[in-house]
Coordinates of C-alpha atoms and ligand atoms in Angstrom, one line a residue:
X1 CA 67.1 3.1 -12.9
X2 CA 67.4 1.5 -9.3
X3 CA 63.4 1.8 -9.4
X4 CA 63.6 -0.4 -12.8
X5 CA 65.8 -2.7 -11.5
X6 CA 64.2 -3.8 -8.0
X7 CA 60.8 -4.2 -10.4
X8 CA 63.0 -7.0 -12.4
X9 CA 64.5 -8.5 -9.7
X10 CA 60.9 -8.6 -7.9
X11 CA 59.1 -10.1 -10.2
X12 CA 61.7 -12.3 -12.0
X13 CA 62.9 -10.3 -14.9
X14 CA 66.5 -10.2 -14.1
X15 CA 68.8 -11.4 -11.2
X16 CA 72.3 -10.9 -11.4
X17 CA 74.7 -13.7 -12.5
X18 CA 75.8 -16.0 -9.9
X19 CA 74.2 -13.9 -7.5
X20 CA 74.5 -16.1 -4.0
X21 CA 78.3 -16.0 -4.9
X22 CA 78.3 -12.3 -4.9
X23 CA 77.3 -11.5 -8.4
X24 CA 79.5 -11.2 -11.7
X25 CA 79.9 -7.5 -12.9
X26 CA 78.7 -7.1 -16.0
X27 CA 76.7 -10.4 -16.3
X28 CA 72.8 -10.9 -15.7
X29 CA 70.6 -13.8 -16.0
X30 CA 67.1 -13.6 -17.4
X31 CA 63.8 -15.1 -14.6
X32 CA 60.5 -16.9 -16.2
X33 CA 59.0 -13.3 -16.7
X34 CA 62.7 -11.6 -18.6
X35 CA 63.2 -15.0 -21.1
X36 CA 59.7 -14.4 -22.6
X37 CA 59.9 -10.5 -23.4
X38 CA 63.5 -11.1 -24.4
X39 CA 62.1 -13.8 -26.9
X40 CA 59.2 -11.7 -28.1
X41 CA 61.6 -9.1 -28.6
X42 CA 63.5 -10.9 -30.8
X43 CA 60.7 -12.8 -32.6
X44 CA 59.3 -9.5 -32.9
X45 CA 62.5 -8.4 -35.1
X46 CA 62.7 -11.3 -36.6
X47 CA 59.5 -12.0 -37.8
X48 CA 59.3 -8.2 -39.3
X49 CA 62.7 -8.1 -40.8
X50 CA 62.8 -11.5 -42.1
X51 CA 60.0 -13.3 -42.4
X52 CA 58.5 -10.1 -43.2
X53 CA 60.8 -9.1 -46.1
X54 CA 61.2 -10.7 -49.9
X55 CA 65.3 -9.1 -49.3
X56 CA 66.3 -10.4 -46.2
X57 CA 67.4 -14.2 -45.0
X58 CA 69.0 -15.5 -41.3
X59 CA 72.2 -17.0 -40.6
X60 CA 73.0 -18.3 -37.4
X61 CA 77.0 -18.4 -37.1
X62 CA 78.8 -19.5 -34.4
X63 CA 80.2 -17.5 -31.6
X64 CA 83.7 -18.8 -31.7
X65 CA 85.4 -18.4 -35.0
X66 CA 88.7 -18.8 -36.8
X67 CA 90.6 -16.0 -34.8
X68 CA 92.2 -14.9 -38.2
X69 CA 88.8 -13.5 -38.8
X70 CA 89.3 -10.7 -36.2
X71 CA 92.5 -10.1 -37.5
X72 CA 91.0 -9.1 -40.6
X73 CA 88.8 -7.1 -39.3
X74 CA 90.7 -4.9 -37.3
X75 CA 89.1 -6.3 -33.7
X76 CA 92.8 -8.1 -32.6
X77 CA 94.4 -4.6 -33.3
X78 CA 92.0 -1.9 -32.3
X79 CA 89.1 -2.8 -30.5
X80 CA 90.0 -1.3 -27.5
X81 CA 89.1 1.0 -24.9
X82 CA 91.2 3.3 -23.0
X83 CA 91.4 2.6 -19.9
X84 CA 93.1 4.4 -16.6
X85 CA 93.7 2.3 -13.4
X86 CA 93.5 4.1 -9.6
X87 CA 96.5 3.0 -7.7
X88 CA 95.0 3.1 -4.2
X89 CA 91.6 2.4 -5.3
X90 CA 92.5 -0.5 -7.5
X91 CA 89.2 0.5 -9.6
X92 CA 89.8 0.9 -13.1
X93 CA 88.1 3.3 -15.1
X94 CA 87.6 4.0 -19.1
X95 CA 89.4 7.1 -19.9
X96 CA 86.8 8.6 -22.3
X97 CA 84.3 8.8 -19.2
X98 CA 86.1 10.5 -17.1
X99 CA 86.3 14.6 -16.8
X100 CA 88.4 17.1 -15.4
X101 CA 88.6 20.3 -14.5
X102 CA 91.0 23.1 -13.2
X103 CA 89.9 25.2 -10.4
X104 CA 90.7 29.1 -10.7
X105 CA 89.6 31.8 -9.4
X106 CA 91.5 35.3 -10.3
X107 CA 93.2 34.0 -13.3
X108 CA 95.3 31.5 -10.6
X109 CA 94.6 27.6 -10.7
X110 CA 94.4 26.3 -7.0
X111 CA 93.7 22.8 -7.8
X112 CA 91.9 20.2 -10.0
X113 CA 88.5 18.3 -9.7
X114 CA 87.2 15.5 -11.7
X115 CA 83.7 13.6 -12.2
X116 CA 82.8 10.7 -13.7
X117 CA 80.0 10.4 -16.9
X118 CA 76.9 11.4 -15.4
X119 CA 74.1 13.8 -16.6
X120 CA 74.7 15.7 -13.7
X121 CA 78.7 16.1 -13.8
X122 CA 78.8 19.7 -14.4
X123 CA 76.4 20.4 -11.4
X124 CA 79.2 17.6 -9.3
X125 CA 82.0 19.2 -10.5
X126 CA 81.0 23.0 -9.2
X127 CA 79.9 21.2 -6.0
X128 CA 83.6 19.8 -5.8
X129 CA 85.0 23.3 -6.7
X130 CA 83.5 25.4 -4.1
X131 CA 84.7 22.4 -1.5
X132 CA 88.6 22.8 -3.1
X133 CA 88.2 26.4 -2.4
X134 CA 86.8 26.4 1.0
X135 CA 89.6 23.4 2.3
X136 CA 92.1 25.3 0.3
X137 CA 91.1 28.7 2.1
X138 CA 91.0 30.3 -1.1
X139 CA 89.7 34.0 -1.6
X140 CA 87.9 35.8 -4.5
X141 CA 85.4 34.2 -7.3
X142 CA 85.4 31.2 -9.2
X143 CA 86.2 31.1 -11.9
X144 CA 83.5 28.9 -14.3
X145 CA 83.9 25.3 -14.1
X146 CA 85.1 24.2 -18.2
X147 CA 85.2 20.2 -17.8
X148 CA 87.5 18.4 -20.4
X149 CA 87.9 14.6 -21.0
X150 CA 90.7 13.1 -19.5
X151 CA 91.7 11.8 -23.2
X152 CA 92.8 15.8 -23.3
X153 CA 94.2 16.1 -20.1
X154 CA 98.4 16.7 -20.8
X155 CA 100.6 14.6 -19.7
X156 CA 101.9 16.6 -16.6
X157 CA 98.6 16.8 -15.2
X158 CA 97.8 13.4 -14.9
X159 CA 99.4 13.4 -11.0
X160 CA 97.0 16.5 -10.5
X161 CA 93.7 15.2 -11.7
X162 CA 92.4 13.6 -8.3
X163 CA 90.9 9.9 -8.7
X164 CA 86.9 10.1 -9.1
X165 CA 87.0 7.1 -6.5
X166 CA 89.1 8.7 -3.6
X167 CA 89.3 12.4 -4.3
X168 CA 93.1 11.7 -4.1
X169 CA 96.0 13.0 -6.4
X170 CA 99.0 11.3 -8.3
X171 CA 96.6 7.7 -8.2
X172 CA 95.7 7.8 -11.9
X173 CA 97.8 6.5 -14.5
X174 CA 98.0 7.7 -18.3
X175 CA 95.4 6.5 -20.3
X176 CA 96.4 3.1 -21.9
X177 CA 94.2 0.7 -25.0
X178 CA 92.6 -2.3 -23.3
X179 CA 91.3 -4.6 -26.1
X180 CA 87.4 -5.5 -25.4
X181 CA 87.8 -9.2 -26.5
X182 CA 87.3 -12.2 -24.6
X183 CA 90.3 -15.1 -25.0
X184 CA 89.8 -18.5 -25.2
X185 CA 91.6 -21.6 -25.8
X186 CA 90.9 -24.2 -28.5
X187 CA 91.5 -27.5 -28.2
X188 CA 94.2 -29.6 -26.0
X189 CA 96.8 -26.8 -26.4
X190 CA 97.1 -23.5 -24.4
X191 CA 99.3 -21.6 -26.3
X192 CA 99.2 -18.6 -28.6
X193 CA 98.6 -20.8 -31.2
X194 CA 95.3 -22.3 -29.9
X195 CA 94.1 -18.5 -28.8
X196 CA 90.5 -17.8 -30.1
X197 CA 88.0 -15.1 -28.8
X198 CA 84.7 -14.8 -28.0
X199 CA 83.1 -12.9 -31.1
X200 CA 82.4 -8.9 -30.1
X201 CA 79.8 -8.7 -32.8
X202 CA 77.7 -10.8 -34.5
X203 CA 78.2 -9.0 -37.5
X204 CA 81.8 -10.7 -39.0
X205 CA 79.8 -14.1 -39.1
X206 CA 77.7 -12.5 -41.6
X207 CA 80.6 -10.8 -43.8
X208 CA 82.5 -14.2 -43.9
X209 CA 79.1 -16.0 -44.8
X210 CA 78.7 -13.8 -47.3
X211 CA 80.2 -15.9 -50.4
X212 CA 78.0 -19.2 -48.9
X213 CA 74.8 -17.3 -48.7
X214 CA 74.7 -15.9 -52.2
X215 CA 76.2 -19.3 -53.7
X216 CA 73.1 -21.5 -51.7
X217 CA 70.4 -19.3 -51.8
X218 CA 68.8 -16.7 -54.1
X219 CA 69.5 -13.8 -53.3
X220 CA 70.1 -10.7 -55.3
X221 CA 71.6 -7.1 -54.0
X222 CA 70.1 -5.5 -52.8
X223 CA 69.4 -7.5 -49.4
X224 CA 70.2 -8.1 -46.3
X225 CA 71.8 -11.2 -44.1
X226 CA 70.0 -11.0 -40.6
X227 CA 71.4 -12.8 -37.5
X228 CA 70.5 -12.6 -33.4
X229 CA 73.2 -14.1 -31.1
X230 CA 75.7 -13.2 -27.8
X231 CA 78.3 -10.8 -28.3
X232 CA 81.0 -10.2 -25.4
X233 CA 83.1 -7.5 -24.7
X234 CA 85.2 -7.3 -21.4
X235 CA 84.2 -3.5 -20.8
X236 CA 85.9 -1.6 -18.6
X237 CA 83.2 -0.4 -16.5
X238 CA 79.9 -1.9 -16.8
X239 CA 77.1 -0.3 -15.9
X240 CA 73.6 1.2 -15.7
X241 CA 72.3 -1.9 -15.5
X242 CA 71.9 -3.9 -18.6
X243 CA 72.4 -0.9 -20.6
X244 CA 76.4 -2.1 -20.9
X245 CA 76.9 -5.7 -19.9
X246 CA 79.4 -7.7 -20.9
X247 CA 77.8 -10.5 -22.4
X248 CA 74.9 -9.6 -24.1
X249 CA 72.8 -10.1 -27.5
X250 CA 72.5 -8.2 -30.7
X251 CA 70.1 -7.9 -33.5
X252 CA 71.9 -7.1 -36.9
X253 CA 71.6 -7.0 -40.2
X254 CA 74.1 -6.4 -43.4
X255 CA 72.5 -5.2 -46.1
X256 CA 74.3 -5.6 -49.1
X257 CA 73.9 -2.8 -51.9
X258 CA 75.4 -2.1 -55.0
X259 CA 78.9 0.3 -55.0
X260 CA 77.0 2.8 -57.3
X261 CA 73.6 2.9 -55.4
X262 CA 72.3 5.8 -53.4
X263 CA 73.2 5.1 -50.5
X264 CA 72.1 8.1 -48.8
X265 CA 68.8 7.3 -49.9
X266 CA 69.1 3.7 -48.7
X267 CA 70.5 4.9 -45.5
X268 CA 67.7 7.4 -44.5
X269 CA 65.2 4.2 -45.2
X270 CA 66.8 2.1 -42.4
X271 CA 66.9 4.9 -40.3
X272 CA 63.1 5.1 -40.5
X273 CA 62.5 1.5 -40.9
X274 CA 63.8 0.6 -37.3
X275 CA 62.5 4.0 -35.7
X276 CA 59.2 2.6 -37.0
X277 CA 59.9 -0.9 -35.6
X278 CA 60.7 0.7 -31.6
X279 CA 57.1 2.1 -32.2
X280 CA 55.3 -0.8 -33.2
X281 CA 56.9 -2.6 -30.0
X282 CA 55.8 0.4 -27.5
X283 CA 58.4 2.7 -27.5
X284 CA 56.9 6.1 -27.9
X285 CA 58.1 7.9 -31.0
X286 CA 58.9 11.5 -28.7
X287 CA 61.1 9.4 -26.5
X288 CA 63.5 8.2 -29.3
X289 CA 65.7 11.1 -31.1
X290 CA 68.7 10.8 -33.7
X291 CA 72.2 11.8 -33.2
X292 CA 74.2 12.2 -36.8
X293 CA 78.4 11.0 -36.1
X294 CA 79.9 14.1 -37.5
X295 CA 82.5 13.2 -40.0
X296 CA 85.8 13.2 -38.2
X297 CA 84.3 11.2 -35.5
X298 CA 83.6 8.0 -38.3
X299 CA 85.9 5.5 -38.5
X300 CA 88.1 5.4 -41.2
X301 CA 85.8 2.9 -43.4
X302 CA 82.7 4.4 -42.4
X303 CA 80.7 6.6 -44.8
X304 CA 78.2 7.7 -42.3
X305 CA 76.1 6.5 -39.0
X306 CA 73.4 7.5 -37.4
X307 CA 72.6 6.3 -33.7
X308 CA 68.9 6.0 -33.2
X309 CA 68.7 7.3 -29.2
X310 CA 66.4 6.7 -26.4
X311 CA 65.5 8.4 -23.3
X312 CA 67.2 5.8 -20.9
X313 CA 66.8 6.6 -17.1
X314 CA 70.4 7.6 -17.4
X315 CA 69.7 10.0 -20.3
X316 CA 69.8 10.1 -23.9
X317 CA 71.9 7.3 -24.9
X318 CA 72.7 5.0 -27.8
X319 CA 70.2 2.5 -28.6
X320 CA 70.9 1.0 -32.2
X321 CA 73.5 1.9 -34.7
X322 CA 73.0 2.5 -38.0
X323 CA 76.2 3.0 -39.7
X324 CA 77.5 2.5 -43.8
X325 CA 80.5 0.8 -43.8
X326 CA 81.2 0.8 -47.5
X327 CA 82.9 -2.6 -48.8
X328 CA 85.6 -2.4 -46.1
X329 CA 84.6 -6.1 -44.4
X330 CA 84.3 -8.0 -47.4
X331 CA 87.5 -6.2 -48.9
X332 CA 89.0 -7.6 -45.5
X333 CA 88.3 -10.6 -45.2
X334 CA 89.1 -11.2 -49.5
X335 CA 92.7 -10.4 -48.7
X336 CA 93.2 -12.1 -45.7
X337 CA 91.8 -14.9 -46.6
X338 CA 92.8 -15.4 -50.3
X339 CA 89.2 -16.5 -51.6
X340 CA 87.1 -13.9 -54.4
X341 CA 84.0 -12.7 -52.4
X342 CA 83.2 -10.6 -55.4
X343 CA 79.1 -11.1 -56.4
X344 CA 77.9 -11.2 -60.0
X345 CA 75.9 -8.4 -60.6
X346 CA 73.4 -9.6 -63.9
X347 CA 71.7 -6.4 -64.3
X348 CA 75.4 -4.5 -64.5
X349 CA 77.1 -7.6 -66.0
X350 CA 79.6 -7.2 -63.8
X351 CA 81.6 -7.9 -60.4
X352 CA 82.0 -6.1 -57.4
X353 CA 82.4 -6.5 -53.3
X354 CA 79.0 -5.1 -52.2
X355 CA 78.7 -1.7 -49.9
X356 CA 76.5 -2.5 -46.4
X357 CA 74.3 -0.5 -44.7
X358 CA 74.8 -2.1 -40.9
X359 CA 71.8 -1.4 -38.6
X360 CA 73.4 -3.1 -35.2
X361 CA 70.7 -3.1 -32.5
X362 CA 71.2 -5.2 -28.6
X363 CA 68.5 -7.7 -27.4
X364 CA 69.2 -5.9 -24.2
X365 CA 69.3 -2.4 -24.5
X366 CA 66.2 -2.6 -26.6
X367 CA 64.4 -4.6 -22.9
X368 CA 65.9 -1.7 -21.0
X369 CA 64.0 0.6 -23.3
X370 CA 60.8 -1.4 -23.3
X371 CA 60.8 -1.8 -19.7
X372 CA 61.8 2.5 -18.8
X373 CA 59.0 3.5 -21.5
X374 CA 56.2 0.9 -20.3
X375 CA 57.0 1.5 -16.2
X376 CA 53.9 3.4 -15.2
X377 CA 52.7 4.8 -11.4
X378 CA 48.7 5.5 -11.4
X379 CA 46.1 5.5 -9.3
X380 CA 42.9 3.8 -10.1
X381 CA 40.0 2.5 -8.1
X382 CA 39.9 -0.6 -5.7
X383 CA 37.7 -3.2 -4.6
X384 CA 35.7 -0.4 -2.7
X385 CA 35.4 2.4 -5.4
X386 CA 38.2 4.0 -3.7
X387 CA 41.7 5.6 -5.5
X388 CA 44.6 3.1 -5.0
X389 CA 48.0 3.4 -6.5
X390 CA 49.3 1.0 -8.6
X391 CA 52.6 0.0 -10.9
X392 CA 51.8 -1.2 -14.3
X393 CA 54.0 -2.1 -17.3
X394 CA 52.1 -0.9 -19.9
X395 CA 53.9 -3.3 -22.6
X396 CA 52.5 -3.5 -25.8
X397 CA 50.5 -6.8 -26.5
X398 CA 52.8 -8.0 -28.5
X399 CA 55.8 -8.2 -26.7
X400 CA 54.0 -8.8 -23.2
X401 CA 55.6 -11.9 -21.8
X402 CA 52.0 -13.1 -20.3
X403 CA 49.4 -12.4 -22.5
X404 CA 46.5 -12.9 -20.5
X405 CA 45.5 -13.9 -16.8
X406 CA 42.2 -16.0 -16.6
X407 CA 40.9 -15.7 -13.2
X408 CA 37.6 -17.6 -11.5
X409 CA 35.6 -14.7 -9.7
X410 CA 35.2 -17.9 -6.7
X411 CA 37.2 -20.6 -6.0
X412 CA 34.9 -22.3 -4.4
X413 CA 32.4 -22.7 -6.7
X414 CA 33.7 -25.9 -8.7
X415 CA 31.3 -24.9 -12.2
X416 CA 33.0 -21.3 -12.1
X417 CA 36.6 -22.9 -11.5
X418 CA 35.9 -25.4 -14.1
X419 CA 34.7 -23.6 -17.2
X420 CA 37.6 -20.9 -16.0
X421 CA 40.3 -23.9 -16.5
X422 CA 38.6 -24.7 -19.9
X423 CA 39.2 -21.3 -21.3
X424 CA 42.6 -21.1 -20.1
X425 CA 43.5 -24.8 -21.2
X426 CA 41.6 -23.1 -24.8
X427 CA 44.1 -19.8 -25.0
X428 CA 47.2 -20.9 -23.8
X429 CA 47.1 -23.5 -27.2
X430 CA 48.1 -20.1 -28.7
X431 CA 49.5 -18.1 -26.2
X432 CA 51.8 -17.4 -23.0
X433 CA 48.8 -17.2 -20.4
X434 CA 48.3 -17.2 -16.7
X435 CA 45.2 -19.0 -14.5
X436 CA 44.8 -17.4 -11.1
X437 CA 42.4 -18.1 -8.4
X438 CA 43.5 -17.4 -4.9
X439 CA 43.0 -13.8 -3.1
X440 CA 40.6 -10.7 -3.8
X441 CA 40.0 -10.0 -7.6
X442 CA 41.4 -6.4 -6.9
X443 CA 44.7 -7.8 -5.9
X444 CA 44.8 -10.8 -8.7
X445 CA 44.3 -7.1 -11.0
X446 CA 47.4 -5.6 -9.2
X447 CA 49.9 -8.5 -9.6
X448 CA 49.0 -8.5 -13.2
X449 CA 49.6 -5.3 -14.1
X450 CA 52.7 -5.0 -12.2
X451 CA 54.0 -7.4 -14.7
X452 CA 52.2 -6.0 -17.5
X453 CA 49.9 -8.6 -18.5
X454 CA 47.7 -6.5 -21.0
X455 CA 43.9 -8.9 -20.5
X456 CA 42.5 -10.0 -17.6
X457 CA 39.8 -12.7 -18.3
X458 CA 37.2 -13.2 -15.5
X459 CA 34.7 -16.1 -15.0
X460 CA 31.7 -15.3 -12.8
X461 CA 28.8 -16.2 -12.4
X462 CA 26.6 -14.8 -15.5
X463 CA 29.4 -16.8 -17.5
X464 CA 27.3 -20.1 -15.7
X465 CA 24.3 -18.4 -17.3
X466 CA 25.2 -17.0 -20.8
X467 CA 28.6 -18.1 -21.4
X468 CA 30.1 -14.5 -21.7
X469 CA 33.5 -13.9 -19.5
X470 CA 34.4 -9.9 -18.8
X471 CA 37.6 -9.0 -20.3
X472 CA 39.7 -6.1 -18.2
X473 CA 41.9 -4.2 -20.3
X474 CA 45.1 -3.6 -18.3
X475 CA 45.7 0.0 -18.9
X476 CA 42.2 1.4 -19.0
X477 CA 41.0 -0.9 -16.0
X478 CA 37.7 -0.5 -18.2
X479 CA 35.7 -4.3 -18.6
X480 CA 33.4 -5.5 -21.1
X481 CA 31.8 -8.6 -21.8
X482 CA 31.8 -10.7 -24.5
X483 CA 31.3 -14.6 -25.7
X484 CA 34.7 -16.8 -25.3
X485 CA 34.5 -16.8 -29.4
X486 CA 34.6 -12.8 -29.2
X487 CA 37.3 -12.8 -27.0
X488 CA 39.6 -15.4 -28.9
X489 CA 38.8 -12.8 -32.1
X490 CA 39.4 -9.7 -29.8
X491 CA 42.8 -11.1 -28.5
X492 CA 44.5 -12.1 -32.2
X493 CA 43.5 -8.8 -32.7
X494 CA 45.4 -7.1 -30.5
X495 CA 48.0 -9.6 -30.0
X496 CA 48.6 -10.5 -33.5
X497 CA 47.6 -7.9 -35.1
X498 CA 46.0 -9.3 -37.1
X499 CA 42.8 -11.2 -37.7
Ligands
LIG501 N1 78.5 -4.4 -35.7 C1 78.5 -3.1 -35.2 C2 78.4 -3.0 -33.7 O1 78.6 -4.0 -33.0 P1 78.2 -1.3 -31.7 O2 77.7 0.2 -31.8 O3 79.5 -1.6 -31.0 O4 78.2 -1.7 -33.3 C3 75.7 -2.2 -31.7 O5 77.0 -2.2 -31.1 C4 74.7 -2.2 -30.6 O6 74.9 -3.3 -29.7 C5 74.6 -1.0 -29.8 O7 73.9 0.0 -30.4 C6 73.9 -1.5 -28.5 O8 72.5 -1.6 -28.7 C7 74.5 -2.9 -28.4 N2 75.7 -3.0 -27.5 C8 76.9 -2.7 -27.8 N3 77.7 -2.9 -26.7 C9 76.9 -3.3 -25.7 C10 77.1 -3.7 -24.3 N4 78.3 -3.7 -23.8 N5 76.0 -4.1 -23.6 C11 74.8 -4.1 -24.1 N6 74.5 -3.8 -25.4 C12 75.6 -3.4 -26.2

């Protein structure tokens, strides 16, 4: 991860917030390079699940909404978190990502270790074991180390658990629920009547625009309400990066079906509907895997979900969340708010509150996965013929947030420099591209592909001659040349998609 992160601060993908005041846990900011993959990201999703789709229309809600709406849905109440506080460390930790273990050897606990979340815990928590034994003096074999969440840990071991921050015991506290959402104020007023939050999801703006959508536009179940927009949560421990921020952007949709569809069916099509959609923005399909929420782990509405994982640096971890929530949200927010949601079937002649199928996917955990699968180290030749290593982000066209570089082999030649200006002034009428004419071509190369630029476009001079440019593929390194007309045709091609 660190090796992903110094890349985007580097090259301007990502700084953290307010950095030359020390930073802001849990909040990033997105450089020149990061606000233009983050935007083909999302115009990539948009432009396939909306634009792309007779059954699905956007909504744009706003973040702040009547706080009764969170009351409805269960958010005020139980979106929470448990979370454990350090005494002496003052660090605060969630509960849930903690573990513990006893330490016994011959049948005879002589002491507790504990670990924090990590792909390697287990191998942590033996190291910690054989360290109790060996301060503790102890004689005879460990016992294997079983770890346990701390959620399990009874209530008179809480002082014997040692703190994962200072290896000390009696410093934890008993797990207690931390609610995730922001407060605000609105208006003049700051008192519990003016309290609003900052929305957790973007999905409730869609379930109480549900009645407006279907009374202003035409749509008929099935299909789906679409919006992209911030969501905050005030996590407890933020981290791997952008993986769990606290302000950060989702992709979701609701898709409305009837009560009596198949929703199994329907549900298996989503799933492979966005797998496909990580592939066609350059996440390989071997990297991404499924983990099925058994039963008794769903919440209480929920009829099923399915995670779609990725290979993170930090392991296999959640990357969008495909879950059936039945006709619990509109059911919701129909009491609590007194108004019929019900939609008029015509096929069935009749009325119902529509079941959803919720696939709930982060702008930003979806650029964390982009960026860990196109990351590259290679070696290919220099200036001289000779091996060289090099970084490249091997993005996919698509998504890249420069296109193209145009480079004049000279810069001292003003015919070359010219007609190298004309074709860039020509391409970036359509697209995000870069003009680059100071240092070795070798090294002009480098920077590009270090930011994952997928063309590079150079003038030399034959182009004086015949008016053909050489076009550099960034992950081959291989070059052909072609006519500026071929290469506009080449790059729709492979940019678009399309021709
Ligand atoms: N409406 C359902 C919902 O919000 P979720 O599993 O809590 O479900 C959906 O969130 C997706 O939002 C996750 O799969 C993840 O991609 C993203 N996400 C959630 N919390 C996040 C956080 N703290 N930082 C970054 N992305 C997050």
């Amino acid at each position: 991860m660190s090796i992903i992160e110094g890349l985007c601060k580097r090259r301007g993908f990502i700084y953290r917030s307010s950095e030359i005041y020390g930073g802001l846990n849990g909040f990033f900011d997105y450089g020149p390079l990061g606000v233009e993959l983050k935007n083909n990201i999302k115009q990539a999703w948009w432009n396939d699940f909306v634009h792309g789709r007779d059954d699905i229309v956007g909504l744009d809600a706003s973040i702040i909404m009547h706080p009764n709406v969170w009351r409805a849905s269960g958010h005020v109440a139980g979106f929470s978190d448990p979370m454990v506080d350090c005494k002496e460390s003052k660090l605060r930790f969630r509960a849930d990502q903690i573990y513990f273990a006893e330490v016994k050897i011959d049948g005879h606990t002589i002491g507790y270790v504990s670990v924090l979340e990590d792909e390697g815990m287990q191998a942590e928590a033996e190291k910690k074991a054989h360290e109790l034994k060996r301060k503790k003096g102890a004689q005879g074999e460990l016992e294997p180390v079983a770890l346990k969440n701390y959620m399990e840990a009874k209530p008179g071991e809480y002082d014997l658990i040692p703190s994962p921050a200072t290896g000390n015991t009696g410093t934890l506290t008993p797990p207690r629920d931390f609610n995730l959402m922001f407060q605000t104020y609105v208006g003049a007023m700051r008192d519990e009547t003016a309290v609003a939050y900052l929305r957790p999801e973007t999905a409730q703006g869609i379930f109480v625009d549900f009645k407006n959508i279907c009374d202003t536009s035409r749509v008929k179940v099935p299909f789906g309400i679409a919006q992209i927009g911030k969501a905050f949560r005030n996590e407890i421990t933020p981290r791997n990066f952008i993986f769990r921020s606290r302000e950060f952007e989702q992709m979701e949709i609701e898709y409305f079906i009837s009560p009596e569809a198949d929703w199994k069916k329907l549900h298996r099509e989503w799933i492979d509907a966005c797998k496909k959609w990580f592939v066609s923005i350059g996440l390989p399909e071997c990297e991404l895997a499924e983990d099925v929420h058994p039963k008794e782990k769903l919440a209480h509405y929920a009829k099923a979900c399915t995670d779609i994982t990725f290979h993170f640096p930090h392991g296999l971890q959640e990357l969008q969340g495909i879950a059936v929530r039945g006709d619990f949200d509109l059911t919701q927010h129909q009491n609590a708010s007194n108004k019929n949601l019900e939609y008029f079937d015509e096929n069935l002649k009749r009325k119902y509150l529509p079941h959803v199928i919720e696939p709930s996917l982060g702008v930003d955990r979806t650029f964390l996965a982009v960026m860990t699968a196109a990351y590259t180290e290679d070696e290919v030749p220099n200036d001289k013929g000779q091996p060289e290593k090099r970084v490249v982000l091997k993005f996919s066209p698509r998504i890249a947030p420069l296109k193209a570089a145009v480079f004049p082999l000279v810069k001292n030649k003003p015919e070359i420099f010219e007609k190298a200006k004309s074709i860039y002034e020509r391409l970036r009428r359509r697209w995000n591209v870069f003009f680059d004419a100071s240092g070795a071509i070798g090294r002009r190369y480098r920077r590009q592909d270090e930011i994952g630029t997928p063309f590079g476009i150079t003038v030399d001079f034959q182009t004086l001659e015949d008016g053909t440019v050489t076009l550099r593929d960034r992950d081959t390194t291989q070059q052909v040349r072609m006519s500026v007309e071929e290469l506009i045709w080449h790059l729709t091609d492979k940019i678009d998609g399309k021709i």
